[in-house]
CSV table of C-alpha atoms in Angstrom, one decimal:
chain,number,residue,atom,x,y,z
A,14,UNK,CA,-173.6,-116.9,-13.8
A,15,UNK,CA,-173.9,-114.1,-16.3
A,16,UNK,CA,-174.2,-111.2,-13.8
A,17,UNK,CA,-171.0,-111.8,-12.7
A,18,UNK,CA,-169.7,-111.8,-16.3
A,19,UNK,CA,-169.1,-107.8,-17.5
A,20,UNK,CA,-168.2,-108.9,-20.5
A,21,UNK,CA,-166.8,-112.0,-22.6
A,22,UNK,CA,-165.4,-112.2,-26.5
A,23,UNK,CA,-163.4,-113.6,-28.8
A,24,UNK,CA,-160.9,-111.6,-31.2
A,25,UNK,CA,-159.4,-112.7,-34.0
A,26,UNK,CA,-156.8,-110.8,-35.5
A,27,UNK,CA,-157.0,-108.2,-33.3
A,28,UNK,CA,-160.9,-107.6,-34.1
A,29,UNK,CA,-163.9,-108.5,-31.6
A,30,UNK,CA,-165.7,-111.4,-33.0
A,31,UNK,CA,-169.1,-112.5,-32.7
A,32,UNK,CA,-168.7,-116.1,-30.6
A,33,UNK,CA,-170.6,-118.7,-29.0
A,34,UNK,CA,-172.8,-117.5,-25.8
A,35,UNK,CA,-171.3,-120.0,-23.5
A,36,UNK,CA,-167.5,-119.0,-22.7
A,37,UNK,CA,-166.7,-123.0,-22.3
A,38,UNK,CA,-167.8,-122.9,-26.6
A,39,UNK,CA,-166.0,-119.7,-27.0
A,40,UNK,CA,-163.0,-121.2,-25.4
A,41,UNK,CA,-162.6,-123.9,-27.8
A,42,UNK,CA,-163.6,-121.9,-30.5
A,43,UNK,CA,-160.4,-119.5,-30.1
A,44,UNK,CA,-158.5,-122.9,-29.2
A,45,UNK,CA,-159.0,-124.4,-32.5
A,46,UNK,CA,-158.6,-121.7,-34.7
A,47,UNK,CA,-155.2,-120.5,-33.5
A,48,UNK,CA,-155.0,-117.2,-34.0
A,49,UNK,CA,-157.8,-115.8,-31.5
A,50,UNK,CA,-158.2,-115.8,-27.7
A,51,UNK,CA,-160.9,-115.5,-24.9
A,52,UNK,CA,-161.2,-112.2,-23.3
A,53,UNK,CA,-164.2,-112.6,-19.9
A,54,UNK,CA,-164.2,-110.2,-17.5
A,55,UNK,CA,-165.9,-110.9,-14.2
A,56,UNK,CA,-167.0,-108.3,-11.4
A,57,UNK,CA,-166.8,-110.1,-7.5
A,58,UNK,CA,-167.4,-113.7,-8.8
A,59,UNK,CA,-168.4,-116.1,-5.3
A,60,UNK,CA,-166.7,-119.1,-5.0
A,61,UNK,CA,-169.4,-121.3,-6.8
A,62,UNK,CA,-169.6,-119.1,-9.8
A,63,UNK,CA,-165.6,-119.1,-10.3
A,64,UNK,CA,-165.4,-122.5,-9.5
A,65,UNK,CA,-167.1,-123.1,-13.5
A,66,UNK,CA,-164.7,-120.7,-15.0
A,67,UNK,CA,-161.7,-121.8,-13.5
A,68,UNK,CA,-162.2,-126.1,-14.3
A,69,UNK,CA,-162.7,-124.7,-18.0
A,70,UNK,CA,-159.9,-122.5,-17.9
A,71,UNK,CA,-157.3,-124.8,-16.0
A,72,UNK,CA,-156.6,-122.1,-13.7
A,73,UNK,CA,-154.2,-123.3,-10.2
A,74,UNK,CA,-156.0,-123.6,-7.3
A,75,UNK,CA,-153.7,-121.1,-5.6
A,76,UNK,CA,-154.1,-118.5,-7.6
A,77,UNK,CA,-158.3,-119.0,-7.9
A,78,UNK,CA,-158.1,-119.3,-3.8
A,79,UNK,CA,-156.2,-115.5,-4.6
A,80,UNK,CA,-158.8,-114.2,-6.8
A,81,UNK,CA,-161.9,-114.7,-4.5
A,82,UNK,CA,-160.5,-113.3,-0.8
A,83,UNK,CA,-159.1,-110.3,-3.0
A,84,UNK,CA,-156.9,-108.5,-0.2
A,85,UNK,CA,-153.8,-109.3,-2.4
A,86,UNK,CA,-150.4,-107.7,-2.5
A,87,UNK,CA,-149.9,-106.9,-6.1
A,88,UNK,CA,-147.8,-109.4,-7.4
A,89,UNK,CA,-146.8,-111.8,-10.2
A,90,UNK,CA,-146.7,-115.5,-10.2
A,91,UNK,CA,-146.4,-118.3,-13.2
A,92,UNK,CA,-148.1,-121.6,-13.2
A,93,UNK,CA,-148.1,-124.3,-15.8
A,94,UNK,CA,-151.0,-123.1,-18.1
A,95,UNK,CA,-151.4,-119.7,-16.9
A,96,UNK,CA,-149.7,-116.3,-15.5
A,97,UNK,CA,-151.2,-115.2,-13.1
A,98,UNK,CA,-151.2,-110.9,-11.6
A,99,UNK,CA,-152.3,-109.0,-8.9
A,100,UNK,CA,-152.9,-105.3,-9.4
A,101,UNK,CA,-154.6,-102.8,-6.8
A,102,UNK,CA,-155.9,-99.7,-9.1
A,103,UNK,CA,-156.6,-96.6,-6.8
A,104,UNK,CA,-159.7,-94.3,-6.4
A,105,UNK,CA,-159.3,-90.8,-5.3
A,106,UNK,CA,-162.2,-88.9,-3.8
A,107,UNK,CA,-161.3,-84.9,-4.4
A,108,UNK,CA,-164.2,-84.0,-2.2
A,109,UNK,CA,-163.4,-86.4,1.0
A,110,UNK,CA,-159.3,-86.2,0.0
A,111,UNK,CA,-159.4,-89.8,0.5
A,112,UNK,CA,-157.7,-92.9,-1.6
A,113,UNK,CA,-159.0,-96.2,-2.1
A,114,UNK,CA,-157.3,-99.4,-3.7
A,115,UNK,CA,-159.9,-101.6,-5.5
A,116,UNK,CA,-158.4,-105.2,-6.8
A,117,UNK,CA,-157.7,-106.7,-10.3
A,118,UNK,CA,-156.3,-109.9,-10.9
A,119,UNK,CA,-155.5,-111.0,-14.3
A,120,UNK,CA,-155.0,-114.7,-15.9
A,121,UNK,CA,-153.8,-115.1,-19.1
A,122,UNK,CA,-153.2,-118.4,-20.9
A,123,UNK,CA,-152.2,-119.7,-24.1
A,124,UNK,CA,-155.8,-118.1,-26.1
A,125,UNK,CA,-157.6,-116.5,-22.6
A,126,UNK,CA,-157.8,-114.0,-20.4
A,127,UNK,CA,-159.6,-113.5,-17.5
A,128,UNK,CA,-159.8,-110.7,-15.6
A,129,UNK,CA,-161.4,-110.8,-12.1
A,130,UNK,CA,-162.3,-106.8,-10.4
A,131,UNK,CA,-163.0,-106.2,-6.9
A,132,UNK,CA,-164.6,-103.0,-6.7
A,133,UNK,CA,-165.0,-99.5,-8.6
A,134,UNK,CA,-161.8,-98.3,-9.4
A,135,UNK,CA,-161.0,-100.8,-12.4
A,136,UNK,CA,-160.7,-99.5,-15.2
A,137,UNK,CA,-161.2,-102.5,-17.4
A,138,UNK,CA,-164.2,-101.4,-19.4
A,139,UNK,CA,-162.0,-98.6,-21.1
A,140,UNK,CA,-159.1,-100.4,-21.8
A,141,UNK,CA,-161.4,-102.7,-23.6
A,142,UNK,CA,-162.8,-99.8,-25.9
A,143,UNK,CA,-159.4,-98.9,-26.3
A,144,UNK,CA,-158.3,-102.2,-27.5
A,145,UNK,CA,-160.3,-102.8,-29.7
A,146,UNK,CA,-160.1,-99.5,-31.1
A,147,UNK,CA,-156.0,-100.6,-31.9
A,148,UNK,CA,-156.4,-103.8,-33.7
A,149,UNK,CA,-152.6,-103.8,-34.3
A,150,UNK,CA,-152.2,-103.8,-30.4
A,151,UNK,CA,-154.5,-106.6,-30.0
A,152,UNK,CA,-152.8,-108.8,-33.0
A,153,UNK,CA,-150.5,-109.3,-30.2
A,154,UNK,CA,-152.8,-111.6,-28.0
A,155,UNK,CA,-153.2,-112.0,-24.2
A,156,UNK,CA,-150.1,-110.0,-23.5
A,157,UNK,CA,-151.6,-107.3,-25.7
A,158,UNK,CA,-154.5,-107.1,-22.9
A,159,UNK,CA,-152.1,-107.8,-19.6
A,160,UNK,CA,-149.9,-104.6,-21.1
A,161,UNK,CA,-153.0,-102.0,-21.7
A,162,UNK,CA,-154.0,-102.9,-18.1
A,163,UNK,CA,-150.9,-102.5,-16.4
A,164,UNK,CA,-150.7,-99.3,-18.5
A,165,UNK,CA,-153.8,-97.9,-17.4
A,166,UNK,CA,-153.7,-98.3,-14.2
A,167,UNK,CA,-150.3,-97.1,-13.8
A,168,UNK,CA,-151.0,-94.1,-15.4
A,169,UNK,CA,-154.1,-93.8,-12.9
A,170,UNK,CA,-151.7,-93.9,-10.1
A,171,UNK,CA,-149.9,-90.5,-11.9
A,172,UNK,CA,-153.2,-88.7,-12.0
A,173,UNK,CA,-153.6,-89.6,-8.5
A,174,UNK,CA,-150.0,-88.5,-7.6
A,175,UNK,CA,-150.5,-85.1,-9.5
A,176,UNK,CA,-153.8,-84.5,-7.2
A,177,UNK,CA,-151.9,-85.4,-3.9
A,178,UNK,CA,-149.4,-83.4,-5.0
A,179,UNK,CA,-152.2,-80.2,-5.1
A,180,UNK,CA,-153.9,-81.1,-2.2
A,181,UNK,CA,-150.2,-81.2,-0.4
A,182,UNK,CA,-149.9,-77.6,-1.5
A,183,UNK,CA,-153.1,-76.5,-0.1
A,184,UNK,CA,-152.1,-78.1,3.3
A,185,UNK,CA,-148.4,-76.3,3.4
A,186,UNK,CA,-150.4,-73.1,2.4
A,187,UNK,CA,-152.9,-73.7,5.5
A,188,UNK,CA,-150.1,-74.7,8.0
A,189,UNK,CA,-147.8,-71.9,7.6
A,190,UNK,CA,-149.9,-69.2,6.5
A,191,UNK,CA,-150.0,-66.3,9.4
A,192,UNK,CA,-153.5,-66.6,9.3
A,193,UNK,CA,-154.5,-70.1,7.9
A,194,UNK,CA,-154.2,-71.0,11.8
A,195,UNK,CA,-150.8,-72.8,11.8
A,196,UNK,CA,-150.6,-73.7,15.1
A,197,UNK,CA,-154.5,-74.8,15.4
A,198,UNK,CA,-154.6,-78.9,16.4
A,199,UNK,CA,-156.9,-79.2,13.4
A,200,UNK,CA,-153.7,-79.0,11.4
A,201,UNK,CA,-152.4,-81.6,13.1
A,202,UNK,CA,-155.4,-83.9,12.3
A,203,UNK,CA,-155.5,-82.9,8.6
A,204,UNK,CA,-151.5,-83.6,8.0
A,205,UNK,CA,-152.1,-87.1,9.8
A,206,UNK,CA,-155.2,-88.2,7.7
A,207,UNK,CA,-153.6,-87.1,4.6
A,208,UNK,CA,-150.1,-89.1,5.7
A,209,UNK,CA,-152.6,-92.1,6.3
A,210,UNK,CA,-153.8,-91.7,2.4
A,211,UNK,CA,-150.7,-91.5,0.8
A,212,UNK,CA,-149.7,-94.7,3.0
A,213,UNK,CA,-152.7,-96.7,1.6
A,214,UNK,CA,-151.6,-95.1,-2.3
A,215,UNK,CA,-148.0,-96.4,-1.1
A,216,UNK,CA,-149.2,-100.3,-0.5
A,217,UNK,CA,-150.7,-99.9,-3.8
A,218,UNK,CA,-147.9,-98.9,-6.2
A,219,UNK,CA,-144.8,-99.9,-4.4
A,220,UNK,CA,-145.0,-103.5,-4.7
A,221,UNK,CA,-146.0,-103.1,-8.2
A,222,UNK,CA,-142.9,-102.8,-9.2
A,223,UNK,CA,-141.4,-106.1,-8.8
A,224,UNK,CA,-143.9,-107.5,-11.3
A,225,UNK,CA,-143.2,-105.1,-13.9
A,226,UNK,CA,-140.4,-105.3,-13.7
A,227,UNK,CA,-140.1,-108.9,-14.0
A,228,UNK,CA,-142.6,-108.6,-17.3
A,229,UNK,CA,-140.4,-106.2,-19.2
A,230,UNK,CA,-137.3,-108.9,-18.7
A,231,UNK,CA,-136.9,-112.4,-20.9
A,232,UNK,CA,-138.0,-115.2,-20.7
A,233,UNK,CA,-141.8,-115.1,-18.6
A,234,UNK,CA,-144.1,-117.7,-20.3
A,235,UNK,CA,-147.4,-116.7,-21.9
A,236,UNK,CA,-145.9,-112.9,-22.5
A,237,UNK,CA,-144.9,-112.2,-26.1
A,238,UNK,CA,-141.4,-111.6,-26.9
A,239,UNK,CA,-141.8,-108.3,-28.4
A,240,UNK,CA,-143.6,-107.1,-25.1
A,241,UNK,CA,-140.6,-105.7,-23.1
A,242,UNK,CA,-140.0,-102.4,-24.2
A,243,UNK,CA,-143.6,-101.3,-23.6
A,244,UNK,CA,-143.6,-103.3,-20.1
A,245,UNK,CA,-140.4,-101.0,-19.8
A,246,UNK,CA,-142.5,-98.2,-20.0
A,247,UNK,CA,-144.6,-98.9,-17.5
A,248,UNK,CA,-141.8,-99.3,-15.3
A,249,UNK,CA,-140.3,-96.2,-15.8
A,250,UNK,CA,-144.1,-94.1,-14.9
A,251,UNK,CA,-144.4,-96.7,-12.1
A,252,UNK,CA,-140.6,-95.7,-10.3
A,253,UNK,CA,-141.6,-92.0,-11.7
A,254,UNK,CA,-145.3,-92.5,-9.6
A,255,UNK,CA,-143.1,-94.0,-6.7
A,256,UNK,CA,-140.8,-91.4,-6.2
A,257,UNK,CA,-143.2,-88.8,-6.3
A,258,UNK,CA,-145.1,-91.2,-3.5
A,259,UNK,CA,-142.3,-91.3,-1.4
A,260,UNK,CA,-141.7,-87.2,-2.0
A,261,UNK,CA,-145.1,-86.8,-1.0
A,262,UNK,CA,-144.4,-89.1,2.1
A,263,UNK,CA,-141.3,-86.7,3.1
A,264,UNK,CA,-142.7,-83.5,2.9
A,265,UNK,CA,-145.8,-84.6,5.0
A,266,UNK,CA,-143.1,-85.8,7.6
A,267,UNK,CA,-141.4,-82.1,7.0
A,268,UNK,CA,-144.9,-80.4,7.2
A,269,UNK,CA,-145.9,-82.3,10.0
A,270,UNK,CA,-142.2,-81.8,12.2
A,271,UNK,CA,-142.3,-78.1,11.4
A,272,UNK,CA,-146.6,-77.7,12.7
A,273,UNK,CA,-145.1,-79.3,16.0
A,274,UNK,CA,-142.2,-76.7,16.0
A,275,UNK,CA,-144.9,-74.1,15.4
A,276,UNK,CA,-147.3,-75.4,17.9
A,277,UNK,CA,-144.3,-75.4,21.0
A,278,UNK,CA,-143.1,-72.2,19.8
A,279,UNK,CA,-146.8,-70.3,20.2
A,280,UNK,CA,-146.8,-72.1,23.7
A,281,UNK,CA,-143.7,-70.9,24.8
A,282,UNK,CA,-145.3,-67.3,23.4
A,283,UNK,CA,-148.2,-67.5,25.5
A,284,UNK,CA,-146.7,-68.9,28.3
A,285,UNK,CA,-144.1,-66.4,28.7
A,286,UNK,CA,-147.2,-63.9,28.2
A,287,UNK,CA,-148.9,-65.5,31.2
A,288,UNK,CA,-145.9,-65.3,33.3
A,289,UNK,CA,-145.5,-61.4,32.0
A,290,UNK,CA,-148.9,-60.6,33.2
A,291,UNK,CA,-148.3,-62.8,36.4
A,292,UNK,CA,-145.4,-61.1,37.2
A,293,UNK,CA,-147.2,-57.4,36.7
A,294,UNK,CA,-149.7,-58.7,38.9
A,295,UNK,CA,-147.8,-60.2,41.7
A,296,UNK,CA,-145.6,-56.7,42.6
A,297,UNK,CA,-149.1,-54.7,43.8
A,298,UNK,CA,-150.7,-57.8,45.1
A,299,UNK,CA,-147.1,-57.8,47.3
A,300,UNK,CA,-147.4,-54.5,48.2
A,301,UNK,CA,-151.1,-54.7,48.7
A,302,UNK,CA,-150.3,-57.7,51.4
A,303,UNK,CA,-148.0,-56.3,53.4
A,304,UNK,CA,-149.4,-52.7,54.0
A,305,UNK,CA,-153.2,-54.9,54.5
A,306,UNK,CA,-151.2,-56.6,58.0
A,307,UNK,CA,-152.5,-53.8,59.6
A,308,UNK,CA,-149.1,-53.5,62.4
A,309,UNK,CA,-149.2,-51.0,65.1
A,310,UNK,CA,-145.5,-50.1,64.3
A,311,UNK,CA,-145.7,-48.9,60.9
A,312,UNK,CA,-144.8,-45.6,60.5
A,313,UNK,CA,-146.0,-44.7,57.1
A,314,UNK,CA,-149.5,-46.2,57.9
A,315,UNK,CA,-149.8,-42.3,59.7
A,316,UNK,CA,-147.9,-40.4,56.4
A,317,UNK,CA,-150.2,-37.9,54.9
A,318,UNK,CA,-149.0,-39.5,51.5
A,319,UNK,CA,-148.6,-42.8,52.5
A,320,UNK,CA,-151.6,-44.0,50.3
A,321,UNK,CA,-150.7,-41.9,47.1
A,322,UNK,CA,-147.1,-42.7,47.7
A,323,UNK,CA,-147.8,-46.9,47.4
A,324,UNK,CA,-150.1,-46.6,44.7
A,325,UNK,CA,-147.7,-44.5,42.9
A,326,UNK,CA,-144.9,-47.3,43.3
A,327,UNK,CA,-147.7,-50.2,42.4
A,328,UNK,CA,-148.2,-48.2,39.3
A,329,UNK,CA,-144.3,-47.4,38.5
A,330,UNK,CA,-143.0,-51.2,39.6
A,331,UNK,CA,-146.1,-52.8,37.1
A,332,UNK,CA,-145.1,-49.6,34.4
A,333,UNK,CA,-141.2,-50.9,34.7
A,334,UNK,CA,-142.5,-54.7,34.2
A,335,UNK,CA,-144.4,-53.9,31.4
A,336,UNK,CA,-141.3,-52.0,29.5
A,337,UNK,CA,-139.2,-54.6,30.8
A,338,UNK,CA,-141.2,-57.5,28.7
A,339,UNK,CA,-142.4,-55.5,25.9
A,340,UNK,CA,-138.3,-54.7,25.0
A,341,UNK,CA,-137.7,-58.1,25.4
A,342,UNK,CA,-140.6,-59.5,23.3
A,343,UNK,CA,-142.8,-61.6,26.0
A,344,UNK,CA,-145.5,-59.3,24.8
């Protein structure tokens, strides 16, 4: 059971105390004082070893079934002795321009949280240090933990933005630069895969809002009253991240209309080309095919000139072409 558990303490008065080694002792410990809570975090916890934790904790069998299958919405729900939250911290990977959402769900109770990560991109162990680096934060209990997290993984999703945002840049600078191959199908690809990443970033942030929102309003049970203006907070960087989401989302639509508007104009380019150089082609082939019939009665086939003469019009009708379409831009 204890590799599962990160980490698991007791503070009292906003200060990390030293506690019994079994959380089920440390829970009751907290309990009967008053003025202290649990704080366990566990890392991909199987069914068996949650099933402990969560008869201890009283946790609702809904919201347990949640927290093992992960692949959550991020959401907020409120059972009798516990409030329970989904959130889906992102990973961005500069080198491989790709974002990942990880999993966090959080339970907090009347002395207890418990916080349950699904892989990397948590960032529980440094709000932690954090905390307890701010007793006068902590003084405030469970919703004192549920606020830093939200927090930090809000303000996660704005350096992720703010990267997206670069990258974004980059791609507008390769698509309609003269010679960052505009019109090259590769483009194409790149736009697409980055449209697909600031999809998955999308799913992660967007339905966050609803929760937060619902945490900086009265009246949710096991949040302390004084909470709402810094769940407020949170709001306003979370719409601030999800506008700049759904900018990003627009412009790669933009980016991605005016590549195709690139890419049929350089056809139409090279296919009037082709038909230019067709065209200058087809008038001596014409010429070629009729004087190669070889008729009896064709008077010029016995001219002195007669050859000169028809190479001098092949040359003057493909000269006249090629005037013709260079003036009017088809080369």
């Amino acid at each position: 059971m204890r590799a599962v558990i990160v980490d698991c303490a007791i503070y009292r008065d906003g200060r990390r105390t030293e506690g019994p080694s079994d959380f089920s002792d440390a829970l009751d410990e907290a309990r009967a004082t008053g003025d202290a809570f649990l704080w366990i975090g566990l890392h991909e916890p199987t069914e068996k070893e949650f099933d402990h934790v969560s008869a201890e904790f009283g946790l609702h069998p809904l919201a347990v079934e949640d927290a093992l299958k992960a692949h959550q919405r991020p959401k907020l729900e409120v059972y009798d002795d516990s409030l329970f939250m989904v959130l889906k911290p992102v990973v961005y990977e500069p080198e491989s321009d790709t974002v990942t959402a990880d999993e966090l769900m959080v339970f907090i109770g009347d002395s207890f949280v418990v916080t349950v990560r699904h892989g990397e991109g948590a960032p529980l162990h440094a709000v932690r240090v954090r905390l307890e680096a701010e007793p006068e934060v902590l003084k405030h209990g469970p919703t004192a933990v549920l606020y830093a997290i939200s927090d930090a993984v809000v303000d996660h999703y704005i350096d992720v933005a703010a990267e997206l945002q670069v990258d974004l840049a980059e791609l507008e600078t390769e698509v309609f630069s003269p010679s960052g191959g505009g019109g090259t199908r590769h483009s194409a690809s790149r736009i697409y895969t980055f449209k697909r990443q600031v999809l998955e970033f999308r799913r992660a942030a967007g339905p966050l809002s609803a929760p937060v929102s619902r945490l900086a309003s009265a009246g949710v049970p096991f949040v302390h009253e004084h909470s709402q203006p810094f769940f407020r907070d949170v709001s306003d960087h979370l719409t601030r991240v999800n506008e700049q989401v759904e900018g990003l989302d627009r412009l790669l639509s933009d980016v991605l209309s005016a590549h195709l508007a690139q890419m049929g104009v350089q056809q139409n380019d090279d296919l009037r080309k082709i038909s230019a150089w067709a065209a200058m082609v087809a008038v001596p082939t014409m010429l070629a095919g009729i004087y190669g019939m070889n008729f009896d009665h064709m008077p010029e086939l016995r001219w002195v000139w007669a050859y000169p003469a028809v190479v001098l019009l092949m040359a003057g009708a493909v000269y006249g072409l090629f005037r013709l379409f260079k003036r009017r831009g088809w080369l």
